[in-house]
Coordinates of C-alpha atoms and ligand atoms in Angstrom, one line a residue:
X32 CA 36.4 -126.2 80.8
X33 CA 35.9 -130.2 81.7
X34 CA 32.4 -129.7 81.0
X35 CA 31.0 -127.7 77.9
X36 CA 27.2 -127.7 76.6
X37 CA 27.7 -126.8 73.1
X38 CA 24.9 -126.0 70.4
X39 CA 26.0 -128.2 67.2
X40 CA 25.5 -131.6 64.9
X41 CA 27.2 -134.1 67.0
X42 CA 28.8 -135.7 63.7
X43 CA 30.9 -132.4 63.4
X44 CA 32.3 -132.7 66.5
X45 CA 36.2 -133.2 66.1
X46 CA 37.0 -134.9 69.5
X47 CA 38.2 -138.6 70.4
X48 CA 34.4 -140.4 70.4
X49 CA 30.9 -139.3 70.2
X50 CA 28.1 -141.3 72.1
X51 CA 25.3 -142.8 69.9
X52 CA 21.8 -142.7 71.5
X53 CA 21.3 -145.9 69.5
X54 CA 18.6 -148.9 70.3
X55 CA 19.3 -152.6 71.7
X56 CA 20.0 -153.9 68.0
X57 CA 22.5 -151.5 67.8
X58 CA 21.3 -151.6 63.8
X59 CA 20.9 -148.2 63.4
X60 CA 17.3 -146.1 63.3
X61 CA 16.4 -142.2 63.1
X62 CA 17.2 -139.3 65.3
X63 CA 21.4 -139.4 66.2
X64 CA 21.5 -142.5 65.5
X65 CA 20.2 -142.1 61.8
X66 CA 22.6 -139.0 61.4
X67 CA 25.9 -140.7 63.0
X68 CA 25.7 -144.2 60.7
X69 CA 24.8 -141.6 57.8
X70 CA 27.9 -139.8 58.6
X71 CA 30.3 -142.4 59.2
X72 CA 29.2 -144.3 56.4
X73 CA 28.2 -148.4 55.7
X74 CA 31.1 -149.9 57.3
X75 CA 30.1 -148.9 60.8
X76 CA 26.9 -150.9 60.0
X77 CA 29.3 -154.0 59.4
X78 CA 30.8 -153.6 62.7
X79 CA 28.0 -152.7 64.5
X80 CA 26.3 -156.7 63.4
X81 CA 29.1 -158.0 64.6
X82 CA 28.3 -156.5 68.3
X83 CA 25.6 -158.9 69.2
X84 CA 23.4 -155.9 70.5
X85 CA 24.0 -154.1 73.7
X86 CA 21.1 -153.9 76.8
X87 CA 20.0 -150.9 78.3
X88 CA 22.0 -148.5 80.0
X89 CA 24.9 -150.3 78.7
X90 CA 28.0 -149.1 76.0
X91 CA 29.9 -150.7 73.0
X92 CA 32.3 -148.5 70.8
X93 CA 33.1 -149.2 67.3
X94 CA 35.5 -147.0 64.7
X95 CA 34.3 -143.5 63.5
X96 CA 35.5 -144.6 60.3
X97 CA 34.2 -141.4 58.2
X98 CA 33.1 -139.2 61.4
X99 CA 35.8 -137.0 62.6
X100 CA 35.8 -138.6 65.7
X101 CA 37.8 -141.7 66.1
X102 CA 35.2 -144.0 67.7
X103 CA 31.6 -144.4 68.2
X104 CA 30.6 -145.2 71.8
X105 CA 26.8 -146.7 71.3
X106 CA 24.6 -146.7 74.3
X107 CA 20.8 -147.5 74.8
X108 CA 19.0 -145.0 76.6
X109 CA 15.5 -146.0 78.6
X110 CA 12.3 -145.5 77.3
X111 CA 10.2 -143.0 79.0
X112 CA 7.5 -144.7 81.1
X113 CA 7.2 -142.1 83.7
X114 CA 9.8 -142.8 85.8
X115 CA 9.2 -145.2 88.2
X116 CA 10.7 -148.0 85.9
X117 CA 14.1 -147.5 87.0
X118 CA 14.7 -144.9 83.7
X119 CA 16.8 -142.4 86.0
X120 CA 19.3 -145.3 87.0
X121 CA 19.3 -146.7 83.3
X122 CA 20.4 -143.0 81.9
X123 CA 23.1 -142.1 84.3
X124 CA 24.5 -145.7 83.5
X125 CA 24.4 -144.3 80.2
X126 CA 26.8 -141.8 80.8
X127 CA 29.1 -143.4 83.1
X128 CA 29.2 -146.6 81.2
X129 CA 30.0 -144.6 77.9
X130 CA 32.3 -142.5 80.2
X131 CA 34.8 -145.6 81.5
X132 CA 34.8 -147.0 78.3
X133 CA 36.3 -143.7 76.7
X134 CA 38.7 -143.5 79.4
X135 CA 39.4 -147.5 78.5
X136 CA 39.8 -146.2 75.1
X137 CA 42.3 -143.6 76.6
X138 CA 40.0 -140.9 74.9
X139 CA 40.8 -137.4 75.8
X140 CA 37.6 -136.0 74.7
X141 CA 34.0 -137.1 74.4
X142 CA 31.0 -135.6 72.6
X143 CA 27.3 -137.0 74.1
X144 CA 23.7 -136.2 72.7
X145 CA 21.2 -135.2 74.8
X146 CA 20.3 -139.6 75.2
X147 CA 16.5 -140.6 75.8
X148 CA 15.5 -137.2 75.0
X149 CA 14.1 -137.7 71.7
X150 CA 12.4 -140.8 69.8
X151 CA 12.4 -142.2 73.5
X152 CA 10.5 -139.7 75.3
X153 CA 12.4 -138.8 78.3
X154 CA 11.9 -135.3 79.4
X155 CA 14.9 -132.8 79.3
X156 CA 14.4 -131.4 82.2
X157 CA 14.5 -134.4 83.8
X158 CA 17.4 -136.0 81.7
X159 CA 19.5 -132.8 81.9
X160 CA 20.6 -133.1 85.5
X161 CA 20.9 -136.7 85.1
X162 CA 23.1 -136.3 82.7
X163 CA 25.4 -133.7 84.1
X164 CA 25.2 -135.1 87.2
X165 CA 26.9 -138.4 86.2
X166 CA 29.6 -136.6 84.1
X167 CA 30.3 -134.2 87.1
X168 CA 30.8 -137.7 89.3
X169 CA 33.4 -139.0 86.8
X170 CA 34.8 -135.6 85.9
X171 CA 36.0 -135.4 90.3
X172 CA 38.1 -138.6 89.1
X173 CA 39.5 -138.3 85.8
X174 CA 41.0 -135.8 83.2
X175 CA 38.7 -135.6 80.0
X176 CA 37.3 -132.6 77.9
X177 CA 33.3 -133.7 77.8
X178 CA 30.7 -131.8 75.5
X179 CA 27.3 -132.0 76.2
X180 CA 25.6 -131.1 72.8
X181 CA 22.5 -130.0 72.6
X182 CA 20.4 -129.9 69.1
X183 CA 18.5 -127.0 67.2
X184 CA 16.4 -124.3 69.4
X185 CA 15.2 -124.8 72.8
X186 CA 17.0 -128.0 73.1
X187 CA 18.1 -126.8 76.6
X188 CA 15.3 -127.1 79.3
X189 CA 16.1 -125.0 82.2
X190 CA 13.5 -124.5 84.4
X191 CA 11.1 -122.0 83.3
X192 CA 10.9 -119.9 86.8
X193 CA 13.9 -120.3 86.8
X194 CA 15.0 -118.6 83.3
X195 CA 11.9 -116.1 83.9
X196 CA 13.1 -115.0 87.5
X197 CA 17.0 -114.3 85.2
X198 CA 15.3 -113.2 82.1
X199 CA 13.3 -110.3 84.9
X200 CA 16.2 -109.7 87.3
X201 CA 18.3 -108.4 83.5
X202 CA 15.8 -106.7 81.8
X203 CA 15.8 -104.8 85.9
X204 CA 19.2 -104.0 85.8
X205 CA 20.6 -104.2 82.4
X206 CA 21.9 -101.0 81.3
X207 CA 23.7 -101.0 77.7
X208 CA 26.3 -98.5 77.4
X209 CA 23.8 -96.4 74.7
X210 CA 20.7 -96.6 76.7
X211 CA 21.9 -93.5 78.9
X212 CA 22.3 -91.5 76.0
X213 CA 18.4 -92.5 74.9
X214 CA 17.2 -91.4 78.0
X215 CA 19.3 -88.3 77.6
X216 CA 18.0 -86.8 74.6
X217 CA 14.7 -87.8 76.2
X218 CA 15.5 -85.8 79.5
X219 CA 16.7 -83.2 76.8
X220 CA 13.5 -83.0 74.5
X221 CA 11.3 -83.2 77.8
X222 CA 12.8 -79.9 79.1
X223 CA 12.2 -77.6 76.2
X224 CA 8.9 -78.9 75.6
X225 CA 7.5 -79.2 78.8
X226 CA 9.0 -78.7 81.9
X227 CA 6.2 -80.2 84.6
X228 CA 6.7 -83.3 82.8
X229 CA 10.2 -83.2 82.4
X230 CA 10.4 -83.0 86.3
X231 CA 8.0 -86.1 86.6
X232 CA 10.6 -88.0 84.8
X233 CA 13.8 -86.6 86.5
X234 CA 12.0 -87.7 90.0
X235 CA 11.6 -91.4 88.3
X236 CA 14.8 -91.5 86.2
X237 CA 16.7 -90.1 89.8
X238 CA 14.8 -92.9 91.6
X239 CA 15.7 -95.9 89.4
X240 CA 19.3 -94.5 89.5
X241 CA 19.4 -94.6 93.4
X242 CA 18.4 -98.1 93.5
X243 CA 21.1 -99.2 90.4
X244 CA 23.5 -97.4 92.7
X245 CA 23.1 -97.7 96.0
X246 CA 21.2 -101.3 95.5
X247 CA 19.5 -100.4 98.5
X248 CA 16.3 -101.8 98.6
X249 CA 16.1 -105.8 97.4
X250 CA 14.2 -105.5 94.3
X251 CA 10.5 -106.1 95.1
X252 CA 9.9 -109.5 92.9
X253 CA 13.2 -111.1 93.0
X254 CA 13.2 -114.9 93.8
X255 CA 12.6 -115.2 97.6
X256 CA 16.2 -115.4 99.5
X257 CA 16.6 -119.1 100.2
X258 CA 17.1 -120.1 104.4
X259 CA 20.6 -119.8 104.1
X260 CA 19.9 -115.8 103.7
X261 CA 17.3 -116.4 107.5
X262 CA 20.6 -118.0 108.5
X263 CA 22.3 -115.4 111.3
X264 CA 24.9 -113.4 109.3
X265 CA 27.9 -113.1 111.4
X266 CA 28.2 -109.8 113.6
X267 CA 29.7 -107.2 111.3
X268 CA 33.0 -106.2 113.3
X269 CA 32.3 -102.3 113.1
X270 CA 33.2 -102.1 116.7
X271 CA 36.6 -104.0 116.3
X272 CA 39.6 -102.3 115.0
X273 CA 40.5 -103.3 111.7
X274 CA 43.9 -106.3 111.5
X275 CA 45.5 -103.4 109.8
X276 CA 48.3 -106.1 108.8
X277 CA 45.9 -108.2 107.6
X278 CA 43.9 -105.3 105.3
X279 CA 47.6 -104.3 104.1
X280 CA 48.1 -107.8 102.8
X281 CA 44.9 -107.9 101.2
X282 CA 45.0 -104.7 99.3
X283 CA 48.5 -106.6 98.2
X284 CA 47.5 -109.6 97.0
X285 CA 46.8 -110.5 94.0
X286 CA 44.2 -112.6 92.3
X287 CA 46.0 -116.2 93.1
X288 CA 47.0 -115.3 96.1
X289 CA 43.5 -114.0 97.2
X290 CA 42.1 -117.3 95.2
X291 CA 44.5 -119.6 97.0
X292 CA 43.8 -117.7 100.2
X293 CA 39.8 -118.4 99.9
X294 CA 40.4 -122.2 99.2
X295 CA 42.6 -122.5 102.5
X296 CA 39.8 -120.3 104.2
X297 CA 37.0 -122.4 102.9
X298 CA 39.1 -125.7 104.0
X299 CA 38.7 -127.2 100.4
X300 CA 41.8 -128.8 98.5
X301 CA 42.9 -126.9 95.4
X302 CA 41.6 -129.8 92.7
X303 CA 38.0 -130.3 94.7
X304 CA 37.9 -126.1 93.8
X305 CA 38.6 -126.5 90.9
X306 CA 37.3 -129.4 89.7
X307 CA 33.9 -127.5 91.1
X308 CA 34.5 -124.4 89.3
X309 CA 34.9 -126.7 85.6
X310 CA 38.2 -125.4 85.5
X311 CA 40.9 -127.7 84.3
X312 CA 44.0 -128.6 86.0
X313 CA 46.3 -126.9 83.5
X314 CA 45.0 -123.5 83.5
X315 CA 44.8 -124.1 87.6
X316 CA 48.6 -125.0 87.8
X317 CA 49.4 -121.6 85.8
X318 CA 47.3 -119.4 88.4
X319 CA 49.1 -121.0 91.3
X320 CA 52.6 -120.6 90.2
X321 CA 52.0 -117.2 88.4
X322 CA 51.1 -114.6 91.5
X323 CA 50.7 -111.8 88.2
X324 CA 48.3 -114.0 86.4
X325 CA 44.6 -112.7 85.1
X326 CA 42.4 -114.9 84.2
X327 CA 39.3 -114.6 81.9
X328 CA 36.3 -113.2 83.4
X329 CA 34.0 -116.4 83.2
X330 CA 37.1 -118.4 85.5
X331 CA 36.9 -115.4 87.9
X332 CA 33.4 -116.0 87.9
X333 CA 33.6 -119.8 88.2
X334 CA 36.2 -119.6 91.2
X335 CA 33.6 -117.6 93.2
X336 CA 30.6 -120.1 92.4
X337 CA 33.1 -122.8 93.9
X338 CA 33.8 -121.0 97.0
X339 CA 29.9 -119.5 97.4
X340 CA 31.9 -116.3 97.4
X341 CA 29.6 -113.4 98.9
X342 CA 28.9 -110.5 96.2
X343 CA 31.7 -108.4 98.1
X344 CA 34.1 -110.7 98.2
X345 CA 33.1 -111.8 94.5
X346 CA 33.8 -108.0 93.3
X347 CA 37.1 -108.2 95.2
X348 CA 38.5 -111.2 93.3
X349 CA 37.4 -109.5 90.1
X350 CA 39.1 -106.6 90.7
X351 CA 42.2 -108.4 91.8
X352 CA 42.2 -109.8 88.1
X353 CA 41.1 -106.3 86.7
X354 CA 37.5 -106.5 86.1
X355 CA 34.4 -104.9 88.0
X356 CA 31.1 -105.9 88.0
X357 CA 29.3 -103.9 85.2
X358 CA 25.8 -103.4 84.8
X359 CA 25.9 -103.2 80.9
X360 CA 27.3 -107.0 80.6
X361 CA 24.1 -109.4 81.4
X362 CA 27.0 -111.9 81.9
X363 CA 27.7 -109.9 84.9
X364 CA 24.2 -109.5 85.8
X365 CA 23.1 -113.0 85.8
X366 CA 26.2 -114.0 88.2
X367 CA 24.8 -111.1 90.0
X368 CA 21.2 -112.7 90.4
X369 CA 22.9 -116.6 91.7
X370 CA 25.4 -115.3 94.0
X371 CA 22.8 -112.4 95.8
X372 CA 20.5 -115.5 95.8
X373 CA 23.1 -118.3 97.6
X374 CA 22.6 -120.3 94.2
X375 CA 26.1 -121.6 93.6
X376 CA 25.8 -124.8 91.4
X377 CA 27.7 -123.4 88.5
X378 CA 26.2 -126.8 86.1
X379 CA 22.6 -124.5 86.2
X380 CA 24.4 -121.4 86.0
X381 CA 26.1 -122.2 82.7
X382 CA 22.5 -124.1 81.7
X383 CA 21.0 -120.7 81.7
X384 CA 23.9 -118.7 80.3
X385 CA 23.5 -120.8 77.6
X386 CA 20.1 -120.7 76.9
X387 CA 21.2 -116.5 76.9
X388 CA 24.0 -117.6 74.1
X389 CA 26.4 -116.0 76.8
X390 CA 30.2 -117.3 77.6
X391 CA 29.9 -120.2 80.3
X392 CA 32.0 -120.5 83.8
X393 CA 34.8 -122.3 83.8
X394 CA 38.2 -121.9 82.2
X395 CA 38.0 -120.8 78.6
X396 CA 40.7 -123.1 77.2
Ligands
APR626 N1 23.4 -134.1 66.9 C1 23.2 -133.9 68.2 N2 22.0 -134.3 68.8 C2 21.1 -134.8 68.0 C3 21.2 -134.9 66.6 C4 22.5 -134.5 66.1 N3 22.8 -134.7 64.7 N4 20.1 -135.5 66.1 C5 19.2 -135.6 67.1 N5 19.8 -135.2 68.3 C6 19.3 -135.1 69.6 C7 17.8 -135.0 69.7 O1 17.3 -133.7 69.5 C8 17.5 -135.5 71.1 O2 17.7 -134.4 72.0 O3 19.6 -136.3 70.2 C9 18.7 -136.5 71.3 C10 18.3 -138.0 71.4 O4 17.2 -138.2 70.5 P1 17.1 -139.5 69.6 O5 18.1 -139.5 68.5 O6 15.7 -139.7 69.2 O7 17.5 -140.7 70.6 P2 16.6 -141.3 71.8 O8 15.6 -140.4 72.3 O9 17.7 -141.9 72.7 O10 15.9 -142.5 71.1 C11 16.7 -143.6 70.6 O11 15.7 -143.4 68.5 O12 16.9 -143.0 66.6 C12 16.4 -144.0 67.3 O13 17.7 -145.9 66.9 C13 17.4 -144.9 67.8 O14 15.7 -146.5 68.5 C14 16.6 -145.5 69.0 C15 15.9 -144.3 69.5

């Protein structure tokens, strides 16, 4: 996965160079910057003098001397002044700044802190997409493992509505694999102790079931479709016979073949898909030349983010790797809220499977 946010102490991070959110001085202070020169110990000081500084938005990288990472990539973040000062600019040229220079420093992988986000006020939920925006740009063009990695609870700041319209749409549909047998014994107790009652409950336990089942009518408070659902849906071809070739091949193919089939169908090139799903180029090439090859659930997943699969077609490429959509995996339920919804940017998906501690899209390496 190109693009990981990970919950951890950036100075544990064993990859090829963390990013210091560090000051103009480049002398060291609190927050990350306190905790890295602790970590790496007094010589990075020494080097760091010998810097001369570094302005805003730009990047200088030193030795990780006792990190486990072998360099430290410093870069000033803006301070907060509302936004208008040009801060959005500064902190993406954070990011790509620190970005080439890793890639100068033929780095393979790079760990960043959340930068601004602390000592210098910049909101997360406005630093966030920033942020993942400017990897995702350099991510299209170059091979690198990047970790976003986000400190101690609540670090992550997705949109409230939006984690409250997920958080609703699972606790609607979630059924763990026990909570039939609860409502079970409660059916059970309800019929030898009182039977009007018991019948009440059937009528609303039947009811719920219906809708789980047949998923008939939209669920009265989910997030308004967006246009693209007013958009005309093309004619269902009931009247048509069915390409029975075509359905014959189908039932055939397997997951590649129906994944390679989607991205010729969507007119995208095989790296823009799955550079767009966050899978990486390896684990691509071994799904294209292997027609028997399953995948992990999350890459199925990710593949039908990138091609706005519909929630059919989704279940169909999940089944081609041997998987169905289940309603006791809130994994599965939360994909289920995006795609219904037309909300395929898989860099918010994974922001609020993570703030759920649930496995991200992409490939799992
Ligand atoms: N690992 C990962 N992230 C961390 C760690 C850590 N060990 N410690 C803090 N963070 C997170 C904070 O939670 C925050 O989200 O790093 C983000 C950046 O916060 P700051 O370190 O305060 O950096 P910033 O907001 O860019 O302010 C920079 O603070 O420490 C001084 O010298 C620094 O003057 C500079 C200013």
């Amino acid at each position: 996965m190109p693009l990981q946010i990970v919950r951890n102490d950036i100075t544990k991070m064993r990859v090829d160079a963390i990013v210091n959110a560090a000051n103009r001085s480049l002398l060291g202070g609190g927050g990350v910057d306190g905790a890295i020169h602790c970590a790496a110990g007094p010589e990075l000081l020494e080097e760091c003098r010998g810097l001369g500084g570094c302005e805003t938005g730009q990047a200088k990288a030193t030795k990780g001397y006792r990190l486990p990472a072998k360099f430290v990539i410093h870069t000033v973040g803006p301070i907060w002044r509302g936004g208008d000062h040009g801060e959005p600019e500064l902190l993406a040229a954070c990011y790509r700044n620190s970005l080439n220079l890793a890639r100068k420093l033929r780095c393979e992988s790079v760990a960043f802190p959340m930068i601004s986000t602390g000592v210098y006020g910049y909101p997360k939920e406005l630093a966030l997409p920033i942020a993942t925006q400017a990897i995702t740009e350099f991510l299209m063009e170059n091979e690198m493992q990047v970790y976003l990695v986000v400190f101690g609870a609540g670090a992550l700041a997705v949109s409230m509505k939006l984690f409250h319209d997920v958080k609703q749409y699972i606790d609607q549909n979630y059924v763990d694999a026990h909570n039939d047998r609860r409502r079970e014994y409660q059916r059970e107790a309800l019929w030898h102790s009182d039977e009007e009652k018991a019948l009440e409950y059937d009528q609303m336990l039947g009811e719920s079931i219906f809708h789980d089942l047949f998923d008939s009518a939209p669920l009265a408070d989910a997030a308004p479709a967006p246009d693209s659902a007013l958009r005309p849906q093309p004619l269902m071809q009931t009247s048509i016979q069915p390409d029975w070739e075509d359905l014959l091949r189908q039932t055939d193919e397997g997951f590649s073949q129906m994944l390679l089939r989607k991205i010729d169908e969507k007119g995208m090139t095989d790296a823009q898909c799955y550079k767009k799903a966050n899978v990486d180029r390896k684990l691509f090439s071994k799904i294209r030349t292997n027609p028997a090859y399953r995948p992990g659930k999350p890459t199925v997943f990710a593949f039908a983010v990138a091609l706005e699969l519909s929630l059919d077609e989704t279940k169909e490429m999940l089944e081609k790797a041997g998987f169905a959509l289940s309603r006791s995996s809130k994994m599965d339920i939360v994909l289920e809220y995006f795609i219904k919804n037309g909300l395929y940017n898989l860099l918010e998906i994974n922001e609020v499977l993570f703030q759920f501690d649930l496995p991200l899209l992409g490939s799992v390496a």
